[in-house]
Amino acid sequence: MIDSRSKAFFSVMLLWLFYPDPLKAQQVMASTPLHLFFQANYDSTIIYQSSSSWYESPNYLIIAKQKERIYFFTYRSPYLGTAGVNYPGKLTTSFSKQEQRFRSTTPDTNRYFLPKAIVPATLLRSWQLVRPHQLWALKDDQASGQATNKCVVDDGDENTFYLIDRKAIKTASFYAPDFFEACLGTDLGRQQAIATRDLLRALQRSVIER
């Protein structure tokens, strides 16, 4: 029989064989068809995912650059705000089924993936403010190693950034960044994450409705 220590050793060896580089392991986790689409067709892309303990499905705001043009997309459920609301005519059941269908769908260039019209000058300025090259050096919660023992928050928001170029896909995650920024003090990585999140949300509000 194999004891627990031997099992742990074999588990570590398997992880090393399949994921010799921790960043590569992150890349595999992030590489949905949608992520790979951007890697193959755009020079640089930033995908922002907002989630929480009660909603972990894709909820993406996406800004991407190809040559000199900047683009903005969303990938999110059109039924996200219908939960807990009673609609007449069996709409509640219908919306719930559609939401479940969205959750079971792998992110791709499907009907949930939508381009958004925004004034080109606004897009260009936003891209410049995001400073993609600085984002690639971003240290997230895990990389910063900052102790959070004195600050406790339940059901905080999870903010994940997928940084994509032709060569790699990098993931950076921040849990309840506003809370920890107020509780722990200034952290440059956390501040940059908050600023990027706020900028992408502002872009979403500036979409031209047609």
PDB file of C-alpha atoms in Angstrom:
ATOM      1  CA  MET A   1       0.000   0.000   0.000  1.00  0.00           C
ATOM      2  CA  ILE A   2       1.078   3.566  -0.676  1.00  0.00           C
ATOM      3  CA  ASP A   3       1.166   5.750   2.447  1.00  0.00           C
ATOM      4  CA  SER A   4      -0.094   9.351   2.534  1.00  0.00           C
ATOM      5  CA  ARG A   5       3.425  10.790   2.275  1.00  0.00           C
ATOM      6  CA  SER A   6       4.099   8.818  -0.914  1.00  0.00           C
ATOM      7  CA  LYS A   7       0.756   9.901  -2.362  1.00  0.00           C
ATOM      8  CA  ALA A   8       1.629  13.529  -1.695  1.00  0.00           C
ATOM      9  CA  PHE A   9       5.006  13.061  -3.390  1.00  0.00           C
ATOM     10  CA  PHE A  10       3.432  11.511  -6.488  1.00  0.00           C
ATOM     11  CA  SER A  11       0.838  14.306  -6.605  1.00  0.00           C
ATOM     12  CA  VAL A  12       3.556  16.947  -6.556  1.00  0.00           C
ATOM     13  CA  MET A  13       5.477  15.117  -9.276  1.00  0.00           C
ATOM     14  CA  LEU A  14       2.372  14.940 -11.478  1.00  0.00           C
ATOM     15  CA  LEU A  15       1.760  18.657 -11.032  1.00  0.00           C
ATOM     16  CA  TRP A  16       5.382  19.385 -11.907  1.00  0.00           C
ATOM     17  CA  LEU A  17       5.182  17.211 -15.023  1.00  0.00           C
ATOM     18  CA  PHE A  18       2.012  18.818 -16.332  1.00  0.00           C
ATOM     19  CA  TYR A  19       2.596  22.343 -14.979  1.00  0.00           C
ATOM     20  CA  PRO A  20       6.371  22.908 -14.652  1.00  0.00           C
ATOM     21  CA  ASP A  21       5.782  26.669 -14.601  1.00  0.00           C
ATOM     22  CA  PRO A  22       3.092  28.114 -12.258  1.00  0.00           C
ATOM     23  CA  LEU A  23       2.233  30.775 -14.843  1.00  0.00           C
ATOM     24  CA  LYS A  24       1.594  28.071 -17.433  1.00  0.00           C
ATOM     25  CA  ALA A  25      -0.852  26.425 -15.054  1.00  0.00           C
ATOM     26  CA  GLN A  26      -2.689  29.728 -14.854  1.00  0.00           C
ATOM     27  CA  GLN A  27      -2.702  29.943 -18.629  1.00  0.00           C
ATOM     28  CA  VAL A  28      -4.374  26.536 -18.962  1.00  0.00           C
ATOM     29  CA  MET A  29      -7.082  27.526 -16.497  1.00  0.00           C
ATOM     30  CA  ALA A  30      -7.779  30.776 -18.344  1.00  0.00           C
ATOM     31  CA  SER A  31      -7.703  29.389 -21.863  1.00  0.00           C
ATOM     32  CA  THR A  32     -11.353  29.135 -22.822  1.00  0.00           C
ATOM     33  CA  PRO A  33     -12.156  29.434 -26.543  1.00  0.00           C
ATOM     34  CA  LEU A  34     -12.880  33.132 -25.956  1.00  0.00           C
ATOM     35  CA  HIS A  35      -9.483  33.770 -24.369  1.00  0.00           C
ATOM     36  CA  LEU A  36      -7.767  31.903 -27.182  1.00  0.00           C
ATOM     37  CA  PHE A  37      -9.753  33.852 -29.776  1.00  0.00           C
ATOM     38  CA  PHE A  38      -8.349  37.115 -28.446  1.00  0.00           C
ATOM     39  CA  GLN A  39      -4.847  35.703 -28.246  1.00  0.00           C
ATOM     40  CA  ALA A  40      -5.013  34.655 -31.905  1.00  0.00           C
ATOM     41  CA  ASN A  41      -6.682  37.765 -33.320  1.00  0.00           C
ATOM     42  CA  TYR A  42      -5.675  40.781 -31.192  1.00  0.00           C
ATOM     43  CA  ASP A  43      -2.300  42.197 -30.253  1.00  0.00           C
ATOM     44  CA  SER A  44      -3.263  42.894 -26.643  1.00  0.00           C
ATOM     45  CA  THR A  45      -6.407  42.269 -24.585  1.00  0.00           C
ATOM     46  CA  ILE A  46      -7.582  42.935 -21.034  1.00  0.00           C
ATOM     47  CA  ILE A  47     -10.554  40.935 -19.759  1.00  0.00           C
ATOM     48  CA  TYR A  48     -12.046  41.972 -16.423  1.00  0.00           C
ATOM     49  CA  GLN A  49     -14.147  39.412 -14.574  1.00  0.00           C
ATOM     50  CA  SER A  50     -16.371  40.449 -11.683  1.00  0.00           C
ATOM     51  CA  SER A  51     -17.661  37.642  -9.486  1.00  0.00           C
ATOM     52  CA  SER A  52     -18.654  36.742  -5.942  1.00  0.00           C
ATOM     53  CA  SER A  53     -19.545  33.719  -3.845  1.00  0.00           C
ATOM     54  CA  TRP A  54     -23.117  33.880  -5.129  1.00  0.00           C
ATOM     55  CA  TYR A  55     -22.289  34.405  -8.813  1.00  0.00           C
ATOM     56  CA  GLU A  56     -19.172  32.912 -10.354  1.00  0.00           C
ATOM     57  CA  SER A  57     -20.260  32.698 -14.008  1.00  0.00           C
ATOM     58  CA  PRO A  58     -18.489  34.769 -16.689  1.00  0.00           C
ATOM     59  CA  ASN A  59     -19.200  38.477 -16.382  1.00  0.00           C
ATOM     60  CA  TYR A  60     -16.600  40.023 -18.658  1.00  0.00           C
ATOM     61  CA  LEU A  61     -15.749  43.568 -19.663  1.00  0.00           C
ATOM     62  CA  ILE A  62     -13.181  43.416 -22.457  1.00  0.00           C
ATOM     63  CA  ILE A  63     -10.926  46.020 -24.039  1.00  0.00           C
ATOM     64  CA  ALA A  64      -8.679  44.918 -26.891  1.00  0.00           C
ATOM     65  CA  LYS A  65      -6.197  46.444 -29.318  1.00  0.00           C
ATOM     66  CA  GLN A  66      -5.436  45.275 -32.844  1.00  0.00           C
ATOM     67  CA  LYS A  67      -2.895  47.408 -34.670  1.00  0.00           C
ATOM     68  CA  GLU A  68      -4.094  50.990 -34.135  1.00  0.00           C
ATOM     69  CA  ARG A  69      -7.732  50.261 -33.302  1.00  0.00           C
ATOM     70  CA  ILE A  70      -9.257  49.779 -29.862  1.00  0.00           C
ATOM     71  CA  TYR A  71     -12.371  47.673 -29.279  1.00  0.00           C
ATOM     72  CA  PHE A  72     -14.746  47.101 -26.375  1.00  0.00           C
ATOM     73  CA  PHE A  73     -16.799  43.939 -25.821  1.00  0.00           C
ATOM     74  CA  THR A  74     -18.908  42.334 -23.131  1.00  0.00           C
ATOM     75  CA  TYR A  75     -19.574  38.703 -22.349  1.00  0.00           C
ATOM     76  CA  ARG A  76     -22.273  38.433 -19.716  1.00  0.00           C
ATOM     77  CA  SER A  77     -25.697  37.001 -19.082  1.00  0.00           C
ATOM     78  CA  PRO A  78     -28.623  39.163 -20.268  1.00  0.00           C
ATOM     79  CA  TYR A  79     -30.643  37.563 -17.450  1.00  0.00           C
ATOM     80  CA  LEU A  80     -28.258  38.380 -14.601  1.00  0.00           C
ATOM     81  CA  GLY A  81     -30.572  40.949 -13.003  1.00  0.00           C
ATOM     82  CA  THR A  82     -33.707  38.793 -13.147  1.00  0.00           C
ATOM     83  CA  ALA A  83     -32.913  36.509 -10.205  1.00  0.00           C
ATOM     84  CA  GLY A  84     -35.336  36.897  -7.315  1.00  0.00           C
ATOM     85  CA  VAL A  85     -37.856  38.918  -9.342  1.00  0.00           C
ATOM     86  CA  ASN A  86     -41.323  37.523 -10.046  1.00  0.00           C
ATOM     87  CA  TYR A  87     -42.597  38.166 -13.563  1.00  0.00           C
ATOM     88  CA  PRO A  88     -46.081  37.314 -14.860  1.00  0.00           C
ATOM     89  CA  GLY A  89     -46.685  34.976 -17.774  1.00  0.00           C
ATOM     90  CA  LYS A  90     -44.193  32.320 -16.599  1.00  0.00           C
ATOM     91  CA  LEU A  91     -41.324  34.651 -17.487  1.00  0.00           C
ATOM     92  CA  THR A  92     -39.567  33.912 -14.195  1.00  0.00           C
ATOM     93  CA  THR A  93     -39.222  30.242 -15.134  1.00  0.00           C
ATOM     94  CA  SER A  94     -38.164  31.105 -18.674  1.00  0.00           C
ATOM     95  CA  PHE A  95     -35.491  33.562 -17.507  1.00  0.00           C
ATOM     96  CA  SER A  96     -34.195  31.056 -14.957  1.00  0.00           C
ATOM     97  CA  LYS A  97     -33.789  28.402 -17.661  1.00  0.00           C
ATOM     98  CA  GLN A  98     -32.008  30.881 -19.927  1.00  0.00           C
ATOM     99  CA  GLU A  99     -29.671  31.850 -17.091  1.00  0.00           C
ATOM    100  CA  GLN A 100     -28.842  28.191 -16.477  1.00  0.00           C
ATOM    101  CA  ARG A 101     -28.146  27.769 -20.185  1.00  0.00           C
ATOM    102  CA  PHE A 102     -25.730  30.710 -20.029  1.00  0.00           C
ATOM    103  CA  ARG A 103     -23.935  29.234 -17.015  1.00  0.00           C
ATOM    104  CA  SER A 104     -23.456  25.909 -18.783  1.00  0.00           C
ATOM    105  CA  THR A 105     -22.067  27.562 -21.937  1.00  0.00           C
ATOM    106  CA  THR A 106     -18.297  27.766 -22.386  1.00  0.00           C
ATOM    107  CA  PRO A 107     -17.179  31.361 -23.116  1.00  0.00           C
ATOM    108  CA  ASP A 108     -16.690  31.737 -26.855  1.00  0.00           C
ATOM    109  CA  THR A 109     -17.699  34.037 -29.712  1.00  0.00           C
ATOM    110  CA  ASN A 110     -21.330  33.047 -29.249  1.00  0.00           C
ATOM    111  CA  ARG A 111     -24.533  35.069 -28.802  1.00  0.00           C
ATOM    112  CA  TYR A 112     -23.452  36.306 -25.365  1.00  0.00           C
ATOM    113  CA  PHE A 113     -20.317  37.919 -26.807  1.00  0.00           C
ATOM    114  CA  LEU A 114     -21.220  41.421 -27.968  1.00  0.00           C
ATOM    115  CA  PRO A 115     -19.255  44.333 -29.453  1.00  0.00           C
ATOM    116  CA  LYS A 116     -20.127  47.719 -27.992  1.00  0.00           C
ATOM    117  CA  ALA A 117     -20.125  51.044 -29.813  1.00  0.00           C
ATOM    118  CA  ILE A 118     -18.060  53.709 -28.059  1.00  0.00           C
ATOM    119  CA  VAL A 119     -16.596  56.946 -29.391  1.00  0.00           C
ATOM    120  CA  PRO A 120     -13.133  56.013 -30.804  1.00  0.00           C
ATOM    121  CA  ALA A 121     -11.402  58.881 -28.998  1.00  0.00           C
ATOM    122  CA  THR A 122     -12.854  57.631 -25.698  1.00  0.00           C
ATOM    123  CA  LEU A 123     -11.600  54.127 -26.399  1.00  0.00           C
ATOM    124  CA  LEU A 124      -8.115  55.363 -27.276  1.00  0.00           C
ATOM    125  CA  ARG A 125      -7.881  57.525 -24.170  1.00  0.00           C
ATOM    126  CA  SER A 126      -9.097  54.651 -21.994  1.00  0.00           C
ATOM    127  CA  TRP A 127      -6.493  52.312 -23.460  1.00  0.00           C
ATOM    128  CA  GLN A 128      -3.771  54.833 -22.708  1.00  0.00           C
ATOM    129  CA  LEU A 129      -5.006  55.210 -19.126  1.00  0.00           C
ATOM    130  CA  VAL A 130      -5.109  51.451 -18.582  1.00  0.00           C
ATOM    131  CA  ARG A 131      -1.371  51.262 -19.363  1.00  0.00           C
ATOM    132  CA  PRO A 132      -1.292  47.608 -20.460  1.00  0.00           C
ATOM    133  CA  HIS A 133       2.487  47.274 -20.100  1.00  0.00           C
ATOM    134  CA  GLN A 134       2.233  48.200 -16.425  1.00  0.00           C
ATOM    135  CA  LEU A 135      -0.619  45.739 -15.923  1.00  0.00           C
ATOM    136  CA  TRP A 136       1.634  42.902 -17.059  1.00  0.00           C
ATOM    137  CA  ALA A 137       3.861  43.649 -14.065  1.00  0.00           C
ATOM    138  CA  LEU A 138       0.862  43.759 -11.729  1.00  0.00           C
ATOM    139  CA  LYS A 139       1.279  41.881  -8.435  1.00  0.00           C
ATOM    140  CA  ASP A 140      -2.022  40.417  -7.300  1.00  0.00           C
ATOM    141  CA  ASP A 141      -3.019  39.229  -3.813  1.00  0.00           C
ATOM    142  CA  GLN A 142      -1.022  36.018  -4.093  1.00  0.00           C
ATOM    143  CA  ALA A 143       2.103  37.608  -5.528  1.00  0.00           C
ATOM    144  CA  SER A 144       2.187  40.548  -3.106  1.00  0.00           C
ATOM    145  CA  GLY A 145       2.163  38.281  -0.049  1.00  0.00           C
ATOM    146  CA  GLN A 146       0.636  41.035   2.084  1.00  0.00           C
ATOM    147  CA  ALA A 147      -0.715  39.767   5.426  1.00  0.00           C
ATOM    148  CA  THR A 148      -4.471  40.286   5.824  1.00  0.00           C
ATOM    149  CA  ASN A 149      -4.990  38.702   9.255  1.00  0.00           C
ATOM    150  CA  LYS A 150      -6.218  41.887  10.908  1.00  0.00           C
ATOM    151  CA  CYS A 151      -8.780  42.558   8.162  1.00  0.00           C
ATOM    152  CA  VAL A 152     -11.689  40.173   7.671  1.00  0.00           C
ATOM    153  CA  VAL A 153     -14.510  40.431   5.144  1.00  0.00           C
ATOM    154  CA  ASP A 154     -17.156  37.883   4.161  1.00  0.00           C
ATOM    155  CA  ASP A 155     -18.688  37.582   0.690  1.00  0.00           C
ATOM    156  CA  GLY A 156     -16.352  40.149  -0.814  1.00  0.00           C
ATOM    157  CA  ASP A 157     -16.143  40.787  -4.530  1.00  0.00           C
ATOM    158  CA  GLU A 158     -13.584  38.891  -6.584  1.00  0.00           C
ATOM    159  CA  ASN A 159     -11.863  40.894  -9.318  1.00  0.00           C
ATOM    160  CA  THR A 160      -9.919  38.912 -11.897  1.00  0.00           C
ATOM    161  CA  PHE A 161      -7.930  40.294 -14.819  1.00  0.00           C
ATOM    162  CA  TYR A 162      -6.902  38.184 -17.793  1.00  0.00           C
ATOM    163  CA  LEU A 163      -3.978  39.863 -19.558  1.00  0.00           C
ATOM    164  CA  ILE A 164      -3.594  38.462 -23.054  1.00  0.00           C
ATOM    165  CA  ASP A 165      -1.092  38.992 -25.827  1.00  0.00           C
ATOM    166  CA  ARG A 166       0.162  36.847 -28.702  1.00  0.00           C
ATOM    167  CA  LYS A 167       2.567  34.946 -26.447  1.00  0.00           C
ATOM    168  CA  ALA A 168       0.843  34.427 -23.115  1.00  0.00           C
ATOM    169  CA  ILE A 169      -2.230  34.674 -20.925  1.00  0.00           C
ATOM    170  CA  LYS A 170      -1.643  35.933 -17.399  1.00  0.00           C
ATOM    171  CA  THR A 171      -4.164  36.014 -14.556  1.00  0.00           C
ATOM    172  CA  ALA A 172      -4.229  38.507 -11.659  1.00  0.00           C
ATOM    173  CA  SER A 173      -6.886  38.306  -8.925  1.00  0.00           C
ATOM    174  CA  PHE A 174      -7.897  40.720  -6.171  1.00  0.00           C
ATOM    175  CA  TYR A 175     -10.405  39.929  -3.424  1.00  0.00           C
ATOM    176  CA  ALA A 176     -12.411  42.861  -2.019  1.00  0.00           C
ATOM    177  CA  PRO A 177      -9.736  45.369  -3.112  1.00  0.00           C
ATOM    178  CA  ASP A 178     -11.593  48.465  -1.898  1.00  0.00           C
ATOM    179  CA  PHE A 179     -12.038  46.993   1.580  1.00  0.00           C
ATOM    180  CA  PHE A 180      -8.418  45.897   1.928  1.00  0.00           C
ATOM    181  CA  GLU A 181      -7.109  49.163   0.524  1.00  0.00           C
ATOM    182  CA  ALA A 182      -9.006  50.998   3.276  1.00  0.00           C
ATOM    183  CA  CYS A 183      -8.066  48.495   5.991  1.00  0.00           C
ATOM    184  CA  LEU A 184      -4.434  47.733   5.140  1.00  0.00           C
ATOM    185  CA  GLY A 185      -3.353  50.942   3.471  1.00  0.00           C
ATOM    186  CA  THR A 186      -1.904  51.662   0.070  1.00  0.00           C
ATOM    187  CA  ASP A 187      -0.816  48.837  -2.195  1.00  0.00           C
ATOM    188  CA  LEU A 188       0.262  49.819  -5.709  1.00  0.00           C
ATOM    189  CA  GLY A 189      -0.966  46.619  -7.342  1.00  0.00           C
ATOM    190  CA  ARG A 190      -4.335  46.862  -5.635  1.00  0.00           C
ATOM    191  CA  GLN A 191      -4.657  50.542  -6.561  1.00  0.00           C
ATOM    192  CA  GLN A 192      -3.936  49.772 -10.201  1.00  0.00           C
ATOM    193  CA  ALA A 193      -6.511  46.972 -10.183  1.00  0.00           C
ATOM    194  CA  ILE A 194      -9.156  49.290  -8.726  1.00  0.00           C
ATOM    195  CA  ALA A 195      -8.359  52.018 -11.263  1.00  0.00           C
ATOM    196  CA  THR A 196      -8.537  49.565 -14.180  1.00  0.00           C
ATOM    197  CA  ARG A 197     -11.808  48.104 -12.930  1.00  0.00           C
ATOM    198  CA  ASP A 198     -13.353  51.557 -12.535  1.00  0.00           C
ATOM    199  CA  LEU A 199     -12.181  52.612 -15.983  1.00  0.00           C
ATOM    200  CA  LEU A 200     -13.712  49.555 -17.670  1.00  0.00           C
ATOM    201  CA  ARG A 201     -16.973  50.074 -15.812  1.00  0.00           C
ATOM    202  CA  ALA A 202     -16.996  53.699 -16.942  1.00  0.00           C
ATOM    203  CA  LEU A 203     -16.494  52.510 -20.521  1.00  0.00           C
ATOM    204  CA  GLN A 204     -19.512  50.263 -20.163  1.00  0.00           C
ATOM    205  CA  ARG A 205     -21.591  53.266 -19.098  1.00  0.00           C
ATOM    206  CA  SER A 206     -20.412  55.219 -22.150  1.00  0.00           C
ATOM    207  CA  VAL A 207     -21.721  52.665 -24.664  1.00  0.00           C
ATOM    208  CA  ILE A 208     -23.728  54.275 -27.469  1.00  0.00           C
ATOM    209  CA  GLU A 209     -27.194  52.727 -27.603  1.00  0.00           C
ATOM    210  CA  ARG A 210     -28.484  52.162 -31.115  1.00  0.00           C
TER     211      ARG A 210
END
